[in-house]
Coordinates of C-alpha atoms in Angstrom, one line a residue:
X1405 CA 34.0 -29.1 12.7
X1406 CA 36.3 -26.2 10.8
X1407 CA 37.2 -29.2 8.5
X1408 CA 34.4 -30.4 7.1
X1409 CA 33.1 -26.5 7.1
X1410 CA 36.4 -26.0 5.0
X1411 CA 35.9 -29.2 2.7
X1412 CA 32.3 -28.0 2.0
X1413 CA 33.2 -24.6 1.1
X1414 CA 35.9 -26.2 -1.3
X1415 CA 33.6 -28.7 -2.8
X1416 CA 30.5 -26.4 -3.4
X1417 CA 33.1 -24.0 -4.7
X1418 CA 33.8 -26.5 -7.5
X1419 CA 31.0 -26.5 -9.2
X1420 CA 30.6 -23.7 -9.6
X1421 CA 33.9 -22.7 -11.2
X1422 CA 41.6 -25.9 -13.6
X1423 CA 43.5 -28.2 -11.7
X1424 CA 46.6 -27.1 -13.3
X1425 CA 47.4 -23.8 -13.2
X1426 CA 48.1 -22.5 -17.4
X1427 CA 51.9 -23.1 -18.4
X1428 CA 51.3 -21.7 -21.8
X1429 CA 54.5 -18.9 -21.5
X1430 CA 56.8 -21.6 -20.2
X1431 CA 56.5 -23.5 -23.1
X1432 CA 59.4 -23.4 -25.9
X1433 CA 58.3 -25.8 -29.0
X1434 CA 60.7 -25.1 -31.9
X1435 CA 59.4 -27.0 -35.4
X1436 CA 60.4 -27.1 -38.9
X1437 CA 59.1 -23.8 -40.9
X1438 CA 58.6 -24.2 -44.7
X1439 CA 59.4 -20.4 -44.6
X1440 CA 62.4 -20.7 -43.1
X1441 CA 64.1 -23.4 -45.2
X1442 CA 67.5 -23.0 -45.8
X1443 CA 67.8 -20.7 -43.0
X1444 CA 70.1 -20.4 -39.6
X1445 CA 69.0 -19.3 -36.6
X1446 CA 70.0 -18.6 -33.6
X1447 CA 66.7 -19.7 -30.6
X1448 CA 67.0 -17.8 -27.1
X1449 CA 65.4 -19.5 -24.1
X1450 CA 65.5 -17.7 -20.8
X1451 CA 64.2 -18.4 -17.7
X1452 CA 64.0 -16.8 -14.5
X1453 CA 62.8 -18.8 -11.4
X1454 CA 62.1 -18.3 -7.8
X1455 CA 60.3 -20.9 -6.0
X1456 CA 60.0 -21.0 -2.2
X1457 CA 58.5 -23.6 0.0
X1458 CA 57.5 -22.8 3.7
X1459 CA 56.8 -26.4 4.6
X1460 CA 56.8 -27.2 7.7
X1461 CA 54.7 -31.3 7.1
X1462 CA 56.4 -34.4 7.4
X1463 CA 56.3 -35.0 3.4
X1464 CA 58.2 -32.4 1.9
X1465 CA 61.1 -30.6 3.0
X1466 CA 61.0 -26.2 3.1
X1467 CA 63.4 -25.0 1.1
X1468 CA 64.0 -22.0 -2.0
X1469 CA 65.3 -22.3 -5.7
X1470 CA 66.6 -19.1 -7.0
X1471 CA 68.0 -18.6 -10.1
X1472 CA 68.1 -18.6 -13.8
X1473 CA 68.6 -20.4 -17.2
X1474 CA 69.6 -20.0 -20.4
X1475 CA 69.6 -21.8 -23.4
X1476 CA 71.2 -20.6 -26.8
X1477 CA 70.5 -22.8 -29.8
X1478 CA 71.3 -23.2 -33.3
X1479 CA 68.3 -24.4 -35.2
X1480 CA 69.0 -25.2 -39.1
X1481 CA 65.5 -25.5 -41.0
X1482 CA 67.0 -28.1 -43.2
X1483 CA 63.3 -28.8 -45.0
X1484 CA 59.9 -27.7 -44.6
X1485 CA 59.3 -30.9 -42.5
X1486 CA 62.6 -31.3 -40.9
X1487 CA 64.7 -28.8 -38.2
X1488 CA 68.6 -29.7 -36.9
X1489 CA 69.5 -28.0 -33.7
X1490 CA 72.3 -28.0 -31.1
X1491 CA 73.3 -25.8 -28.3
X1492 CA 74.0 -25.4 -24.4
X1493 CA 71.5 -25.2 -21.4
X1494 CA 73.4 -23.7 -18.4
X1495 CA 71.8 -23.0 -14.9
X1496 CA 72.9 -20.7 -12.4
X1497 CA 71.7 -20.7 -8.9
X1498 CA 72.4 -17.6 -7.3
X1499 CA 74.3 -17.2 -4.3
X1500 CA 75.8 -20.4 -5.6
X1501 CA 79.7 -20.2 -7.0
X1502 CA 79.5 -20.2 -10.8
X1503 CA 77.4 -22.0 -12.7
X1504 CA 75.9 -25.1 -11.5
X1505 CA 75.5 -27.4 -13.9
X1506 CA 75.3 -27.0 -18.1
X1507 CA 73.8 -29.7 -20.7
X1508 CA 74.6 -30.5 -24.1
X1509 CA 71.9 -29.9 -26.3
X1510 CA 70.9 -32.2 -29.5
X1511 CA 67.8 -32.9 -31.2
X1512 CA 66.5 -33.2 -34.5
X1513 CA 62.4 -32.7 -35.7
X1514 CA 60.3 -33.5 -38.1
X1515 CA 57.1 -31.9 -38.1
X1516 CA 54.3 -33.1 -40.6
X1517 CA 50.6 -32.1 -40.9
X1518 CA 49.5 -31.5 -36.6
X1519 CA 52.6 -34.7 -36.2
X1520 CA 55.9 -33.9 -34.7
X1521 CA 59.0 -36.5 -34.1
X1522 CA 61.5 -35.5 -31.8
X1523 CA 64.7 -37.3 -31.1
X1524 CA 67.5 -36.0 -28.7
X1525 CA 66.2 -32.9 -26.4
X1526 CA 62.4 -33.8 -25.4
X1527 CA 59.8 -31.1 -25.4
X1528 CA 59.6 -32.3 -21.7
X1529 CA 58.7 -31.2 -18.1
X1530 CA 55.6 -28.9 -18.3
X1531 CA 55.1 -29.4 -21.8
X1532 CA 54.5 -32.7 -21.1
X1533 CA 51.1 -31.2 -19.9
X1534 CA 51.0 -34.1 -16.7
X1535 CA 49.2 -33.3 -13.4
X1536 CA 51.1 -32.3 -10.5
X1537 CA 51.2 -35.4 -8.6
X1538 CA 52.2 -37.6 -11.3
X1539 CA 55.0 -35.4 -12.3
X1540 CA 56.6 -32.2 -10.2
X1541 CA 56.4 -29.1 -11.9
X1542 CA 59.9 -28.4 -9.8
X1543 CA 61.2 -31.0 -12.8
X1544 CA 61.4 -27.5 -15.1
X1545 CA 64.0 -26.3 -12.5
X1546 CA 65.9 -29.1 -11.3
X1547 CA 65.7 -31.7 -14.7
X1548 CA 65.1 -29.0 -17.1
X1549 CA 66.6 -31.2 -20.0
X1550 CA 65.3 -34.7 -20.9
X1551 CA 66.4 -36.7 -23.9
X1552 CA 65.5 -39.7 -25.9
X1553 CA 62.6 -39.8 -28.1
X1554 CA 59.1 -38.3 -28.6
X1555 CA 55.7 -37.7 -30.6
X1556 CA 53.4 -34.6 -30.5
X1557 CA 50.1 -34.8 -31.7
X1558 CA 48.5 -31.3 -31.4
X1559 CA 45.4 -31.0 -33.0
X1560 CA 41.8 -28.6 -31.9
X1561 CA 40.5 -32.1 -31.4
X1562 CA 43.4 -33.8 -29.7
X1563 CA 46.9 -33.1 -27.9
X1564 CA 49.0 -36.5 -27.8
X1565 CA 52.8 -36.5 -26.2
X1566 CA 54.1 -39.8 -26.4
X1567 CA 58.0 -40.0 -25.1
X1568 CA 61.0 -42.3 -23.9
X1569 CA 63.2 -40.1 -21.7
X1570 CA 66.4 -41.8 -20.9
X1571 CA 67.2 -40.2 -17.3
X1572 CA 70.6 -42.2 -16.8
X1573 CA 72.9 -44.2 -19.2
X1574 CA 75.1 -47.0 -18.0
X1575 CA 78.2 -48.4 -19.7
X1576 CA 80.1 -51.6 -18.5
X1577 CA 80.7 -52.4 -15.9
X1578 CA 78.5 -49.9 -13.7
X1579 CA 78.2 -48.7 -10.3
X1580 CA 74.8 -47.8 -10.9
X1581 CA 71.5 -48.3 -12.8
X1582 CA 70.3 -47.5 -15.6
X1583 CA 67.2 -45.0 -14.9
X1584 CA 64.1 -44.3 -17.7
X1585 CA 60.6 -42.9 -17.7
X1586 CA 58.1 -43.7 -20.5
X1587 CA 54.6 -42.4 -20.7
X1588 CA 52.4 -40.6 -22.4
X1589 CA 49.7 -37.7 -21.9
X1590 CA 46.4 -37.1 -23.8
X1591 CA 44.0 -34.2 -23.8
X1592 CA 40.7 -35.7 -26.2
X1593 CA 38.4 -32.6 -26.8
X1594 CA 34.8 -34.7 -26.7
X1595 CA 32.3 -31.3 -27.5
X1596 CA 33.9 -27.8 -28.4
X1597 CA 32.5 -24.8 -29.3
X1598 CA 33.1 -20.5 -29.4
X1599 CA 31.2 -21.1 -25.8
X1600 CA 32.6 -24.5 -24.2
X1601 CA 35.3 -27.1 -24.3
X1602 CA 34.6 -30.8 -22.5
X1603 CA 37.5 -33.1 -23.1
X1604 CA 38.8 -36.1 -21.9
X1605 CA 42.5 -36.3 -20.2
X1606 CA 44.0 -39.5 -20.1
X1607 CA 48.0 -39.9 -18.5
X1608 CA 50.6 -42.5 -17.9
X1609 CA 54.1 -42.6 -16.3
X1610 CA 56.0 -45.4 -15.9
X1611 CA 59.6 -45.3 -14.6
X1612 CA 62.1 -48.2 -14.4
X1613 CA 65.5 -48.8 -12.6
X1614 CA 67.3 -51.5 -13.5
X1615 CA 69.7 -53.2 -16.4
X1616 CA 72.3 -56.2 -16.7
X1617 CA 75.6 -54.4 -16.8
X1618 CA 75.6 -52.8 -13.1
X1619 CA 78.1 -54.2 -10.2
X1620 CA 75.6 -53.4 -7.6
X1621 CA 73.3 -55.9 -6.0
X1622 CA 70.0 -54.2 -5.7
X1623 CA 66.8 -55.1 -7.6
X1624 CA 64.7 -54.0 -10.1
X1625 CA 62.2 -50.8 -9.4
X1626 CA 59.6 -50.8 -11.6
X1627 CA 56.9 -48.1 -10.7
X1628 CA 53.3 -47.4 -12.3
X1629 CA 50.9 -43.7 -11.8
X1630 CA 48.0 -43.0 -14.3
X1631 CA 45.1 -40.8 -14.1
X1632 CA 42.2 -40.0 -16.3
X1633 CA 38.6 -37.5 -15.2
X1634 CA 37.5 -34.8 -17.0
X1635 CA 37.8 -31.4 -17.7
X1636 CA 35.5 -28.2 -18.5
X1637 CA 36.1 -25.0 -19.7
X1638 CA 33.3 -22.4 -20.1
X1639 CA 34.5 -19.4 -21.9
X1640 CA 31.8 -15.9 -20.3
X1641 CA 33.5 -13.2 -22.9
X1642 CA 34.9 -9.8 -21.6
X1643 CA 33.9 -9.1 -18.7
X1644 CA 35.6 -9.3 -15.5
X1645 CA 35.5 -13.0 -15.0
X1646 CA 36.2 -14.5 -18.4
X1647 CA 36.6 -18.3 -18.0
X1648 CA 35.3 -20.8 -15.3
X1649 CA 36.6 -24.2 -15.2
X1650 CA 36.9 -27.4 -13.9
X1651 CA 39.6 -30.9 -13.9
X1652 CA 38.6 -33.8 -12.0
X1653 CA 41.1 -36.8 -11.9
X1654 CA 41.3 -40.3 -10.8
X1655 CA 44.8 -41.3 -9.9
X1656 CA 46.7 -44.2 -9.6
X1657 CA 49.7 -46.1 -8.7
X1658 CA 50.8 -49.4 -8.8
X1659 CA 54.6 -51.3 -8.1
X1660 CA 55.3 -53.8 -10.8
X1661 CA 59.1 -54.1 -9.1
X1662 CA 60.5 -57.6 -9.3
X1663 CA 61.0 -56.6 -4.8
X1664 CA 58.5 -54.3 -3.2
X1665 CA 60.9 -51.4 -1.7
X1666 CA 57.7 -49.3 -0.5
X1667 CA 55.6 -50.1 2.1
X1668 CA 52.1 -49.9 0.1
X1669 CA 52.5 -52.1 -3.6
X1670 CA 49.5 -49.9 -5.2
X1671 CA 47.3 -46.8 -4.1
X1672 CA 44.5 -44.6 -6.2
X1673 CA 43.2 -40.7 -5.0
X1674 CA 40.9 -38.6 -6.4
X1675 CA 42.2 -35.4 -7.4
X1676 CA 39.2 -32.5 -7.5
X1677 CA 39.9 -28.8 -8.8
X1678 CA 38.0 -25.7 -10.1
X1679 CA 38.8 -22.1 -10.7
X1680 CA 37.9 -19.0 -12.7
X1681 CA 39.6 -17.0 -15.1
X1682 CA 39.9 -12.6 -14.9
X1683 CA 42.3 -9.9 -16.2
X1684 CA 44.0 -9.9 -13.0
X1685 CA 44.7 -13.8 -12.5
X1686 CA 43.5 -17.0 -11.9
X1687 CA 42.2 -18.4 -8.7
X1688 CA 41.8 -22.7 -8.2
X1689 CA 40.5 -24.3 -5.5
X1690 CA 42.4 -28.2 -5.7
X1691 CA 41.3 -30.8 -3.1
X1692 CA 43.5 -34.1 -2.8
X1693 CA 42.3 -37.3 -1.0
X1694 CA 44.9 -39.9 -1.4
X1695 CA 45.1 -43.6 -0.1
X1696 CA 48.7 -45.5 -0.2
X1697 CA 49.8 -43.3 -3.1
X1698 CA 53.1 -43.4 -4.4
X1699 CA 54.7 -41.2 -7.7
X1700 CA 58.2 -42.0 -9.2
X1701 CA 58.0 -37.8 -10.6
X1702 CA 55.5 -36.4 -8.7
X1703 CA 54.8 -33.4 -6.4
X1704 CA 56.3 -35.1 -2.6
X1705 CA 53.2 -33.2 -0.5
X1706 CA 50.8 -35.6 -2.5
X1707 CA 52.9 -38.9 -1.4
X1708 CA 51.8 -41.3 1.4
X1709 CA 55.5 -41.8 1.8
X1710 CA 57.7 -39.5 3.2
X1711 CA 60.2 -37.3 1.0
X1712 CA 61.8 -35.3 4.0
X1713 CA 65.2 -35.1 5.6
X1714 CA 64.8 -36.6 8.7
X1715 CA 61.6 -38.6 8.2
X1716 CA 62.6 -41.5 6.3
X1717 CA 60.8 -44.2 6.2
X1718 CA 57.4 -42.2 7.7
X1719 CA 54.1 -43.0 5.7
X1720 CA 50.5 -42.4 5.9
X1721 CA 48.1 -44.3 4.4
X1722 CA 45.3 -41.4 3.9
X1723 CA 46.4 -37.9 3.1
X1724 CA 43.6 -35.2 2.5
X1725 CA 44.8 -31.8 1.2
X1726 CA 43.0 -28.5 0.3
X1727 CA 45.3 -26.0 -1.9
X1728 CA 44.3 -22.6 -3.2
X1729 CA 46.2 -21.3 -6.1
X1730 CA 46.3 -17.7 -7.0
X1731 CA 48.1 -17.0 -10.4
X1732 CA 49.1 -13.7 -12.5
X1733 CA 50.6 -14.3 -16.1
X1734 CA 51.3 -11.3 -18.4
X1735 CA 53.0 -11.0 -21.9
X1736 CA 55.3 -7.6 -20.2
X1737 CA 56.6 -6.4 -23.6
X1738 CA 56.8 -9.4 -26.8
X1739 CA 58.4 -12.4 -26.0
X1740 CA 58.8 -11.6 -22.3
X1741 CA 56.3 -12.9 -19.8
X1742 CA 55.8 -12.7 -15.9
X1743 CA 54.5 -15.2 -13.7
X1744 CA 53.7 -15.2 -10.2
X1745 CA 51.7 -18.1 -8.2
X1746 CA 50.7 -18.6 -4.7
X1747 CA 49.6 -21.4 -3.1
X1748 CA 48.5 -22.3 0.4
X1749 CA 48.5 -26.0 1.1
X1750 CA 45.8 -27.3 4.4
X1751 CA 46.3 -30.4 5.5
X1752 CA 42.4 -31.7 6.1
X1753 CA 43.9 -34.2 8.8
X1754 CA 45.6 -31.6 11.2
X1755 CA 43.7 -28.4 10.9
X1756 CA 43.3 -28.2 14.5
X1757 CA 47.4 -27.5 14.4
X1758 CA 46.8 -24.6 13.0
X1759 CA 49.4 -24.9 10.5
X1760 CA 49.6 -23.5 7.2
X1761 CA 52.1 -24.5 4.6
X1762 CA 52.2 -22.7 1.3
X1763 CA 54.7 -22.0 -1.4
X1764 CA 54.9 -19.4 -4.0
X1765 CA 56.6 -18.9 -7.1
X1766 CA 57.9 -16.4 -9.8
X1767 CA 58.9 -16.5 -13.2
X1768 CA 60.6 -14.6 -15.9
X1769 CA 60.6 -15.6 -19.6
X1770 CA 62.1 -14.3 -22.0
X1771 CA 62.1 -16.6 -25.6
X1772 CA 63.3 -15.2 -28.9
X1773 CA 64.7 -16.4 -32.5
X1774 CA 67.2 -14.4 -34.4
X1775 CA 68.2 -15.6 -38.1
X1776 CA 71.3 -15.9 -38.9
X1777 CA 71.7 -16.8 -42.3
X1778 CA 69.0 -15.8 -44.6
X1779 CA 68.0 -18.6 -47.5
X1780 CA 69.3 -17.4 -50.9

């Protein structure tokens, strides 16, 4: 009884008031500047992250990430339409013995009209703008750097990414495979005014694991997630409550690998969430009813397949999950922003346990571009 009391609660809830909680302050997008041509500067990305989960299901493992990056870039406005950069990422994990793992970074933009082109570093992870369970927000912490290639549409009417991100190069002969995602992630604003935003979100993800140069004799993994629904935003003004909204997705998944290495070969959920908007935070209610699906990137809790130490090889065909998320985001002083998020995950199938996961999260930013050389 206390779960369909809950579910009803939840689903009344929504609609009356964002699946995806805003990641507007942990997005870094440098471009070409016709005011800065001829210029050097010198681009500052920090981030600060804490993120602990006390898990205690069979899907995902409990566990805390505590740390920081930092990435200082050179970023040459060579044109009006075109931008050089290069630099370092480095991430330190505290308590962890010096730092734990640096990138190269490389990438060169060309930015014309609402058009970007990006080759080297991606604009990746959140800035993607992809739904949890189709890619992990954890992905900003543990692959914070993707590269290959990429176009950004960002319009009021439409926001396009388009990208290849190469995730692991092979050279003959190979002990391993080559690894790549490719996808894409639309936002299509349908109606849009001072008042109200309807729009259309449409994503794909496809990753692949394979080549012809490896030594290893294991197939091809070929794996498929999409979603699409609709979203709603309903702007109220200034008053306490300034925003309700809602994001409601179809998901699904499908194996196109030349051997099936997963126990289900395709799956589909439907992926319900609402919220409102105040000065002190936002609150989303996100309910999850999955059947046999599967995510190369995703978030593990979604997963009909197991993702923990210990519980290989477990599945479920259904999971049914109810998460509230609780959210404060604040610009402290310029160019430094706090973010702190909590979310309780219910499993709809074992209430009776009593158990409660939930993790919670928070994060410091601090992003900044000093010139360098001024143009003569």
């Amino acid at each position: 009884m206390k779960k369909y009391l809950l579910l009803i609660v939840a689903l009344v809830f929504a609609f009356f008031v964002k699946a995806q909680l805003p990641n507007d302050s942990l997005e870094y997008r440098i471009r070409p500047d016709s005011l800065r041509t001829g210029e050097l500067h010198l681009s500052i990305h920090n981030f600060n992250f804490l993120r602990n989960y006390e898990f205690f299901n069979d899907f995902q493992d409990g566990y805390t990430l505590y740390g920081a990056q930092l990435e200082p870039q050179l970023v040459y406005y060579a044109h009006p339409k075109l931008s050089v950069m290069a630099g370092i990422h480095l991430r330190k994990d505290f308590g962890g013995n010096g730092i734990y793992r640096t990138y190269p970074l490389f990438s060169i933009k060309y930015q014309s009209g609402n058009t970007a082109l990006i080759n080297g570093v991606l604009e990746g992870n959140t800035q993607h703008r992809f739904i949890e369970p189709l890619y992990d927000f954890e992905r900003k912490i543990t692959n914070p750097v993707e590269y290959g290639t990429q176009v950004v549409i960002n319009k009021p009417s439409l926001f396009l990414d388009a990208f290849i991100n190469w995730n692991n190069m092979i050279y003959k002969p190979s002990g391993e495979q080559e690894e790549l995602f490719a996808g894409g992630s639309a936002d299509i604003t349908i109606r849009q005014n001072e008042k109200m935003k309807l729009s259309l979100p449409l994503q794909v993800l496809a990753f692949h694991q394979g080549g012809q140069i490896d030594t290893i004799d294991k197939p091809l993994k070929t794996l498929l997630n999409y979603s699409t629904g609709i979203k709603l935003k309903l702007r109220t003004g200034e008053g306490f409550i300034t925003e309700f909204n809602t994001e409601n997705y179809f998901v699904g998944f499908k194996d196109n690998s030349s051997v099936n290495q997963y126990p289900f070969s395709d799956g589909k959920a439907l992926f319900l969430n609402a919220g409102v908007k105040s000065r002190y935070g936002s609150l989303i209610v996100s309910y999850w009813n999955g059947n046999k699906y599967i995510s190369s990137a995703g978030m593990p809790i979604y997963q009909s397949v197991s993702n923990k130490i210990g519980m290989e090889g477990y599945s479920e065909n259904k999971r049914e999950l109810l998460i509230l998320r609780y959210a404060y985001q604040k610009e402290l002083v310029p160019h430094f922003y706090l973010d702190f998020r909590i979310e309780p995950v219910f499993d709809l199938k074992s209430l009776g346990s009593n158990q409660m996961d939930f993790y919670h999260s928070l994060f410091l930013v601090y992003k900044q571009d000093f010139r360098l050389i001024k143009r003569k």
